[in-house]
Short mmCIF file of C-alpha atoms in Angstrom, two decimals:
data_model
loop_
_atom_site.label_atom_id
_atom_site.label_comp_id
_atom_site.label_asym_id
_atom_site.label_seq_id
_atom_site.Cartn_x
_atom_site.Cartn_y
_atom_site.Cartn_z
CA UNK A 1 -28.10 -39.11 40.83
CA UNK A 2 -26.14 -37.65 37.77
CA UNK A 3 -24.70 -34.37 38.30
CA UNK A 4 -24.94 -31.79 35.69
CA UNK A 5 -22.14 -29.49 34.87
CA UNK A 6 -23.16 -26.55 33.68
CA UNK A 7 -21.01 -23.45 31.67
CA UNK A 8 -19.41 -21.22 33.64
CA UNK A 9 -21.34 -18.16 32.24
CA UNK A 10 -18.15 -15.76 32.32
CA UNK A 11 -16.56 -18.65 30.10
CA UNK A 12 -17.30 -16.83 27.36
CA UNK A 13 -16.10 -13.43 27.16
CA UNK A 14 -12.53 -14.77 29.22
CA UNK A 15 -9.61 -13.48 27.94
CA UNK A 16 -11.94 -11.20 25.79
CA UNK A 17 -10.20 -8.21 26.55
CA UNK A 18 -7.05 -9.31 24.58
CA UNK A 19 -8.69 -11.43 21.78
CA UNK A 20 -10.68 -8.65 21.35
CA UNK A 21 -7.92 -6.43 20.05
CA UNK A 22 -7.94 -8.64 17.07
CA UNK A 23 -11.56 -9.86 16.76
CA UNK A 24 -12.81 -6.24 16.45
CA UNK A 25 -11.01 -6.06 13.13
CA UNK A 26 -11.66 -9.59 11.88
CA UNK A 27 -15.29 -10.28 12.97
CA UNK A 28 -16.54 -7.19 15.10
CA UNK A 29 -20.48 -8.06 15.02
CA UNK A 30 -19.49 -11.40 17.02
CA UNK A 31 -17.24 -9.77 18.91
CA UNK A 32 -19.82 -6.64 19.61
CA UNK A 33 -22.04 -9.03 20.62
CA UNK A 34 -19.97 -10.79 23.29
CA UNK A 35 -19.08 -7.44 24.66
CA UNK A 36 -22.34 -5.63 24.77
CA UNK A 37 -22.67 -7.24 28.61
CA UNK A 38 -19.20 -7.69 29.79
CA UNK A 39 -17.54 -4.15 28.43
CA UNK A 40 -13.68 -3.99 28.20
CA UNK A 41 -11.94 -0.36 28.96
CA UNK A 42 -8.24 -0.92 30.37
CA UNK A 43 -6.43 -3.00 27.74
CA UNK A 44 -7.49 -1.38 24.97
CA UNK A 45 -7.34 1.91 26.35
CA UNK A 46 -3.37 1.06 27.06
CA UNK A 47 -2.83 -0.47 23.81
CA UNK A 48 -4.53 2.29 22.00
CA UNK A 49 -1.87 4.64 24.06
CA UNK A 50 1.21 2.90 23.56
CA UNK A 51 0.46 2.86 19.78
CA UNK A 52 -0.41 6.71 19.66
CA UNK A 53 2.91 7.57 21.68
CA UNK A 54 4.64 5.14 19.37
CA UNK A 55 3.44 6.67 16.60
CA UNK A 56 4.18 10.21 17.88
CA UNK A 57 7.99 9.24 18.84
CA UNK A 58 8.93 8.72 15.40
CA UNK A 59 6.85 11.45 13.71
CA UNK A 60 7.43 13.76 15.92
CA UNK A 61 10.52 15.60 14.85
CA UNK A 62 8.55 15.90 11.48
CA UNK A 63 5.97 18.18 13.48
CA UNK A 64 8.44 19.93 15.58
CA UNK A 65 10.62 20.96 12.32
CA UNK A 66 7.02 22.07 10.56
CA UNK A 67 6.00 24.06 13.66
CA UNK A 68 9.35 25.67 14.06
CA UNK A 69 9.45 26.81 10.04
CA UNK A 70 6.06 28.45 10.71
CA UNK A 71 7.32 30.30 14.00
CA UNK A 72 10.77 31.69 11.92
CA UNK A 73 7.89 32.68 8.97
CA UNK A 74 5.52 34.57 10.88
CA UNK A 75 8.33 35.83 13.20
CA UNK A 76 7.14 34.51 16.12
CA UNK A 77 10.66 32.77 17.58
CA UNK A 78 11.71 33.88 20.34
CA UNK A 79 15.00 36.00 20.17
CA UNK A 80 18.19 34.41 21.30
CA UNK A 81 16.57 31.02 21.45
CA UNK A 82 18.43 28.54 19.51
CA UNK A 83 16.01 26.33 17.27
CA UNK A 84 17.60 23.16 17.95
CA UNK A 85 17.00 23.79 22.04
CA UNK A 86 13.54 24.54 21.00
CA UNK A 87 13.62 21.92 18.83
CA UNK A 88 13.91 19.07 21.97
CA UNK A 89 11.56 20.37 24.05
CA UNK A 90 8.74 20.55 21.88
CA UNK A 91 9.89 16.93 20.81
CA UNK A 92 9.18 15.69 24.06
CA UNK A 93 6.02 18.30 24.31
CA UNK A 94 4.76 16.87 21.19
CA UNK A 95 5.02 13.33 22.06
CA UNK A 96 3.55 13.50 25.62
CA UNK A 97 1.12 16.30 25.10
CA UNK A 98 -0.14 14.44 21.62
CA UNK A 99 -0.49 11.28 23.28
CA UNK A 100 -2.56 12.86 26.13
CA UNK A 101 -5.14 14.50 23.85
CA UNK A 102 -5.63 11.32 21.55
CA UNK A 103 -6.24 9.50 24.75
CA UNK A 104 -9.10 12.22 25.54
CA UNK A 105 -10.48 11.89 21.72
CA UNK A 106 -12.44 8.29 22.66
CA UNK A 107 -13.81 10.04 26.37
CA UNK A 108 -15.19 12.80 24.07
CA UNK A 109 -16.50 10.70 21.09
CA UNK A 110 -18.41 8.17 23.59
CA UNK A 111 -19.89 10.97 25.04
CA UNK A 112 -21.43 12.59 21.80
CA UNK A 113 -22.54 9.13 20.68
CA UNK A 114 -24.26 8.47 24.40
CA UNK A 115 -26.18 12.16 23.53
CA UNK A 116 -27.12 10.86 20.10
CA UNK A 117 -28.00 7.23 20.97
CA UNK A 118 -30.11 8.19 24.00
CA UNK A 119 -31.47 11.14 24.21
CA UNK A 120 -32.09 11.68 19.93
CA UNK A 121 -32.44 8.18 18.87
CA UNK A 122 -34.12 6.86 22.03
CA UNK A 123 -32.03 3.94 22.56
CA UNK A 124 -30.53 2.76 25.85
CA UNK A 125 -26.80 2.09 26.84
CA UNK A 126 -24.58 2.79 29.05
CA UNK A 127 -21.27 5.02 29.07
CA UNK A 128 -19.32 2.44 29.97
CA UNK A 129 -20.20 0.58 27.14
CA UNK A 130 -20.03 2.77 24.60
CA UNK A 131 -16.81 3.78 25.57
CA UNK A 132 -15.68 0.20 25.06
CA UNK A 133 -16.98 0.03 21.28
CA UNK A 134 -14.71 3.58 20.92
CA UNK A 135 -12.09 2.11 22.18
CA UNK A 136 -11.77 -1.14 20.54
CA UNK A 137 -12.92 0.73 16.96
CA UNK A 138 -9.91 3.01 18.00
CA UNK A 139 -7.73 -0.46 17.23
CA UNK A 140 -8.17 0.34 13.76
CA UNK A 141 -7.24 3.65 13.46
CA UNK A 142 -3.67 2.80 15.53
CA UNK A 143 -2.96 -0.01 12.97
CA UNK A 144 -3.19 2.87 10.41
CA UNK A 145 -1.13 5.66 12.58
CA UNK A 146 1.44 2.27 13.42
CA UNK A 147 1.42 1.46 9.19
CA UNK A 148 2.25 5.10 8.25
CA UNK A 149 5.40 5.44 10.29
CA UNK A 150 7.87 3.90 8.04
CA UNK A 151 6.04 5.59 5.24
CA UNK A 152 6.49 8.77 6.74
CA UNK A 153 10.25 7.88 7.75
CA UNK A 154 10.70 7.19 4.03
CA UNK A 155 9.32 9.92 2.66
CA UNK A 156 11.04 12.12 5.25
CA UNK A 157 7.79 14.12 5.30
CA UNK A 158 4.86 14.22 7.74
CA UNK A 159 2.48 13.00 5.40
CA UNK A 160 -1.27 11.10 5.62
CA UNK A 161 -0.23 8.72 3.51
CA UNK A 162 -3.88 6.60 3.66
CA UNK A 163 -5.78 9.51 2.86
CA UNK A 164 -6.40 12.67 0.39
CA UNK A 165 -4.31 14.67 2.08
CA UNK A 166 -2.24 12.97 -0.20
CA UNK A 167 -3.06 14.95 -3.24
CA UNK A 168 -2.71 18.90 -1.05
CA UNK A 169 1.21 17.88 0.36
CA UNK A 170 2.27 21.09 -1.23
CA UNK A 171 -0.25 23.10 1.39
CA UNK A 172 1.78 21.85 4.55
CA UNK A 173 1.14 19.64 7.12
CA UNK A 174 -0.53 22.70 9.18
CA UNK A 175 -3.05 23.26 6.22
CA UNK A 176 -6.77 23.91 7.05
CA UNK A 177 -6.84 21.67 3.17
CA UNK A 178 -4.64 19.37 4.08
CA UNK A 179 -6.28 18.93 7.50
CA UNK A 180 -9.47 18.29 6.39
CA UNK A 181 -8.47 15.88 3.53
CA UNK A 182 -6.63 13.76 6.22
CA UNK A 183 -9.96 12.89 7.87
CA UNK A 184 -11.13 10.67 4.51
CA UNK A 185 -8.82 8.07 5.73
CA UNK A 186 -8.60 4.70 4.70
CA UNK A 187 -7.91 3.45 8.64
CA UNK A 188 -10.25 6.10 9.83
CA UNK A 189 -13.34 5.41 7.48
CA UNK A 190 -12.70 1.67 9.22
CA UNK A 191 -12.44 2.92 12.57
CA UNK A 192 -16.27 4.70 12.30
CA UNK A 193 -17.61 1.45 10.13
CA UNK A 194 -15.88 -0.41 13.22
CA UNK A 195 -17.78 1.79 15.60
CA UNK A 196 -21.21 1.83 14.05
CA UNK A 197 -21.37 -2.34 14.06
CA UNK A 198 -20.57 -1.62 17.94
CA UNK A 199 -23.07 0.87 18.76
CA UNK A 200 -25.80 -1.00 16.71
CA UNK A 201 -25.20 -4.25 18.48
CA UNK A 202 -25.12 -2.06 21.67
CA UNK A 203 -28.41 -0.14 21.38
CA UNK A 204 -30.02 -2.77 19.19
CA UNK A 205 -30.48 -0.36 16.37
CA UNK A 206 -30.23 -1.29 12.65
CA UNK A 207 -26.91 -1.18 11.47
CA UNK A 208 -27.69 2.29 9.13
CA UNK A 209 -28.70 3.87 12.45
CA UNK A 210 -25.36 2.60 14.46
CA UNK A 211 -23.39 4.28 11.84
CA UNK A 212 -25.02 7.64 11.48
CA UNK A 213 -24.31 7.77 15.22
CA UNK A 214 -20.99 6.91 14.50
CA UNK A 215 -20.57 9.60 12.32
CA UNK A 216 -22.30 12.21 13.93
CA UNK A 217 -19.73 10.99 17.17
CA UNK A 218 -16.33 10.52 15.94
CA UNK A 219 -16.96 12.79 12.65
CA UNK A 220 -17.89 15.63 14.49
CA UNK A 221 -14.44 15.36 16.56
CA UNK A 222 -12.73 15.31 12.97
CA UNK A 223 -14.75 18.47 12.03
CA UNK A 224 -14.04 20.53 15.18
CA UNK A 225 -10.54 19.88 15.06
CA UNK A 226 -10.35 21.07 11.45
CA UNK A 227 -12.29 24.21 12.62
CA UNK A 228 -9.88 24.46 15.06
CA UNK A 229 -6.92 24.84 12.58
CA UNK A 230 -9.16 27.01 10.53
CA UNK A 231 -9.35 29.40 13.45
CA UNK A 232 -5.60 28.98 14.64
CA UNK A 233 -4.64 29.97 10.62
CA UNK A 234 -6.70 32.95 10.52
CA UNK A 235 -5.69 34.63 13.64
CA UNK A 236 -1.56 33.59 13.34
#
């Protein structure tokens, strides 16, 4: 009798959690499709990290000098404190606290999109999955963050260099404008493009539909942080 050797059916999606890091931005439908039933959440979740606290390390003393100008404006440093002591701990603050609320940005964003792709749209999916598409689409926006550092470094400016916050640099980095502009990103208009092709191939919506959840998800993260500034401004 003959013997028949059939696939291994997890043959497939092996090793997809580290290929996927660059199929997502080469061929994410295929690659959306391959994850939809075997979801991925720890190595791009660390990757996505490491870049963020990468990126923060070397912009960081950017931010710090930025925040400590505003405090010596609006006389809010504290007397007898030296800047430059300040200066290193918020350096460190920035980095670790920065890196800890971008890694609560994709929790937040896959939670929206499981309200909108649910319980408005009527479609089906799971968290866990969704959070997966976030989290590989967030790939694209840390090859952006990762590509700005040495334009930032050589510009020795925090700057958005990928976006229109380009054209409101004399408003400061702090800027409700410049805020706001920052969000029409090159990297970040990829990341929610990125995203949409997920959640469509997740929910098994047409690809318009996987998009406008996408943007009502991640967008709406964009707009309540720029609210947020907006509020911070008016009562500093």
């Amino acid at each position: 009798m003959e013997n028949t050797a059939y696939p291994d059916s997890g043959a497939e999606t092996k090793g997809l959690s580290i290929s996927g890091l660059w199929q997502v931005l080469t061929g994410p439908s295929a690659f959306f499709a391959k994850l939809k039933d075997d979801p991925k959440i720890l190595v791009p979740y660390v990757v996505f990290g490491l870049a963020m606290a990468c990126f923060l390390f070397y912009v960081s003393e950017y931010i710090v000098e930025l925040q400590i100008a505003a405090m010596e404006e609006q006389g809010n440093l504290p007397p007898g404190v030296n800047p430059a002591d300040l200066a290193g701990y918020m350096k460190y603050s920035a980095i670790g606290g920065g890196t800890i609320a971008m890694l609560l940005l994709p929790l937040a964003s896959s939670a929206l999109a499981l309200f909108w792709g649910n319980f408005v749209f009527g479609g089906k999916a799971k968290y866990k999955q969704i959070l997966s598409v976030a989290l590989y689409g967030s790939i694209a926006y840390a090859v952006g963050a990762l590509a700005a550092i040495p334009l930032i470094i050589a510009k020795d400016a925090m700057i958005a260099p990928f976006s229109l916050a380009v054209l409101a640099g004399n408003q400061g980095f702090d800027s409700v404008l410049f805020q706001a502009l920052s969000k029409i990103d090159v990297f970040y208009i990829w990341e929610i493009i990125v995203v949409g092709i997920g959640l469509s191939t997740i929910y098994g919506m047409p690809r318009n539909k996987g998009y406008m959840i996408s943007v009502l998800s991640i967008g709406m993260m964009s707009v309540l942080h720029v609210v947020a500034t907006a509020i911070g401004k008016a009562f500093s």
